Amino acid sequence: MTELFIKKLADFVIKRRLLVLLIIAAITVFFAYKLRTLTLSTNFNELLPQTHEYIKVHNDFRKTFGGANFLVIMVSVKDGDIFNKDTLGKIRYITNELEAIAGIDRYKIISIASRKLKNPKITSWGIEATSLMWPEVPKTDQEMQKLKEAIYSNEAYYGSYVSLDSKKSLIYADFFEEEALDYAGITKELDRLRAKTEDANTTVSIVGHPMHLGVVASMIDTMNYIMLATLLIIPVLLYMAYRSWWAVWIVPLAAVVSGTWGLGFMAILGYNLDPLVFVLPFLISLMAFRHSHQLYNRYYEEYIKTEDAMAGVRVIIEQMFLPGLISILTDAFGVAIVAITPVPVLQHIAIAGAFWSVITVIVGLILTPVLLTYVPVSPKLLKHIKHLQIQDEQRKGWENKFADWLAPWIVGKGRYIVIAVSIVITCFSYYWSEKLIVGDAEVGSNLLYPSSRYNQDSVRINQNLPLINPLYIMMEGDKQRALTDPRSMVDVKNFSYYMAKKSGSAGFQNIISPLMVMPQKFHEDDPKWMGLSEDPATANAYLVGLTQSGDPGDMNKFIDPKLRQTNIVVFYTDKTGPTIKRAIDTAKKYINELSKLPEGFKYRLAGGVIGTEAAINEVVWDKQLATLFWALLGVFFFCTVEFKSFKAGFILTIPLAISNWMAYAYMAINQIGLSISTLPVSAAGIGMGVDYGIYLLARVEEEKKLDPSITVTEALMRTIRSYSKSIIAIAGTLVIGLLVWTLSGLKFQAQMGLMLAVILFLNCLGAVFLVPVLILLFKPKFLENAGQVPGK
């Protein structure tokens, strides 16, 4: 029944080839037209797993306490300190200019030049708070001295907004998270401010999500050039292999058409293409290229035998359509399964990627044969083909010599060596895969090189004022003004000190510090009065007085207007996976085992950079296991159905499981963390690895059907002698093309290019060495019965 359908499909494609070509062209034009509405942008909200408890807390409190999409700018001087008109003027200039940047929350721009930072004083009228340095920079020595005293006498400012050596000052700014911002544009504005204020004595360092995402977005042109270079090198390799200009454009055309359809589909769905997952669409397009290359290779293998173009096209449709279809379905399933990770950007790319992969059936398996029917065989190509035919007949050339050596070696003692090496590699890979870091594996941006300006700025800030990686922990009571209970404040203080001592933090900020200063202020700054009041009425008065001493919103970073919720901010020098895990585990231990909060109070985790990254890491770790399981199960299912054999499913799934462990081991050894950016690439790699094995197993079955009298071992040896050359040629073309990525100025692209090149190379070895050995080991019955007449 299936064979009859495939024969009818081949008849239809050959007889109606012009109609098929026109339909594909029309669809391509339609998607190309829709492509004009596709935007290349990042929506910060789409990077967060919205169903995770930490993100729910983050969303509940970020409008009050601040979010994770914030910016930190450090103005530092080499000679002298910041307390001079020129440097303070630059701080004020940057603070004021930030208000004009699109997407910034103007009410959450904080620096010593902003209105929010106050100098509280006790007067006969009560608590009076005046801005530190607003609206003007000090003009006289007396005013400058007054500013110094106000900062040095307040630990909330000294060591936080101004460094202990007085050479650096920080500026904070929050950006909205709900909308898709032009991060590349934001980066340009920030670079303009930097250029305007930097000089021989002044350095302006800028870090934070908006700057980071903007730097990555600004490198899209570089990424495109690298991918274009890949698309240029691959045709050169194709020409060297086939001596045909037709091969140069027919095979890559499948990737171009696939890309047009896939990106157009994303535009129709209203999705944006995020720079952080920009690599994945290119990999999906390469799927169409791989299948087109497989068909092109087989076509000329048949043409060498018959010199009949139509006969060659019929063979590749009849013999390769079903294996190609199953291979594509496994590709699509591997990409689609990423959607189980509840991160919107991953779900969007998974949905679009699944469609993108499925259309490879049309683009790779239908378009390529149709185009081949129109391709003339030039005298030069015909001469090359005949030369290859003579080489095949005489078994000359290194490819034939390698294949002739490999076939008997595999079915002989070589199988035991392959099994032994595979076991060693599996154990080694599994050991290292257990050391894989979830989240960032290195300090700074893992997408950029250490030499990048962004990472250098991160180092500068972390060495002096390590306040760019905060963890927000909320404590809330069950009713309004609940925080006036002094016992809650005592526990917040104990919690903060515990985190500072046990979690590896660089410091903390909370409402406790200004509260402890209040009694001292009311007693003529006598240090012995510093501390929390134990009297409920007095504690209530201090807390209410503190919140009402300045302008509305001044204390929003630490306490809500209803006095029901407070924020504990703990800072860390980096946001690597181990740092985040230690921070969250320490907080959970205190909350679950040591907290002495009164009844009606509770702590809630977590917000800030560390909190949101912790949520992402937990989701990625949890779902990567499920993603791997379902992806491998999908491969097993589709391969079992295609070959009607459970053993075939195992033969093709085992190498993929080993390949996946090898990929994780590679990432662990090279300090590449498992993240939003690398998870879909890893999942796509599973699908990329199964193609060669499926085509090889199908070819063994075909050889057995062509000559039922031979044994499976002989059919396998014939397949190795013929098809192993194709596997090496196709994989070699892709590997060399991907190695170009290592020249990218974006570290992530360079790492992924090298990793994928290594994985594809190892998958090639797996198909050439391991799959044949597994065929000999499992001895599937469908191969034994191939070509036999039913009932005999």
Coordinates of C-alpha atoms in Angstrom, one line a residue, residues 38-41 46-47 262-263 265-267 269-285 287 331-341 343-357 675-681 683-684:
L38 CA 8.8 40.3 10.7
T39 CA 10.5 42.2 13.4
L40 CA 13.9 41.4 14.9
S41 CA 13.6 42.3 18.6
E46 CA 9.0 36.7 26.8
L47 CA 12.4 35.6 28.2
G262 CA 9.6 29.6 8.0
L263 CA 10.3 33.3 8.7
F265 CA 5.1 31.9 8.9
M266 CA 6.6 33.5 12.1
A267 CA 5.5 36.9 10.7
L269 CA 1.7 34.4 13.7
G270 CA 2.9 37.8 14.9
Y271 CA 6.1 36.5 16.5
N272 CA 9.3 38.5 16.6
L273 CA 12.6 36.9 15.9
D274 CA 14.7 37.2 19.0
P275 CA 18.5 37.6 18.6
L276 CA 19.1 35.2 21.5
V277 CA 17.6 32.3 19.4
F278 CA 18.8 33.6 16.1
V279 CA 21.0 30.6 15.5
L280 CA 18.1 28.1 15.6
P281 CA 16.3 29.3 12.4
F282 CA 19.5 28.9 10.5
L283 CA 19.9 25.4 11.7
I284 CA 16.3 24.5 10.7
S285 CA 17.0 25.8 7.2
M287 CA 17.7 20.6 7.6
D331 CA 13.5 16.8 13.2
A332 CA 10.2 18.6 13.6
F333 CA 9.3 16.7 16.8
G334 CA 12.7 17.5 18.3
V335 CA 12.1 21.2 17.7
A336 CA 8.4 21.2 18.7
I337 CA 9.1 19.4 22.0
V338 CA 11.0 22.5 23.1
A339 CA 7.5 24.1 23.5
I340 CA 7.0 22.2 26.8
T341 CA 9.5 24.7 28.3
V343 CA 9.3 30.3 28.3
P344 CA 7.4 32.3 25.6
V345 CA 10.3 32.9 23.4
L346 CA 11.1 29.2 23.3
Q347 CA 7.5 28.3 22.7
H348 CA 7.2 30.7 19.8
I349 CA 10.4 29.4 18.1
A350 CA 9.3 25.8 18.8
I351 CA 5.9 26.3 17.1
A352 CA 7.3 28.1 14.2
G353 CA 10.3 25.7 14.0
A354 CA 8.0 22.7 13.9
F355 CA 6.1 24.1 10.9
W356 CA 9.5 25.1 9.4
S357 CA 10.8 21.6 9.8
S675 CA 20.3 28.2 28.9
I676 CA 17.4 29.6 26.9
S677 CA 19.9 30.2 24.0
T678 CA 21.5 26.7 24.1
L679 CA 18.5 24.5 24.9
P680 CA 16.8 24.7 21.5
V681 CA 20.1 24.2 19.7
A683 CA 17.2 19.8 20.9
A684 CA 17.7 20.6 17.2

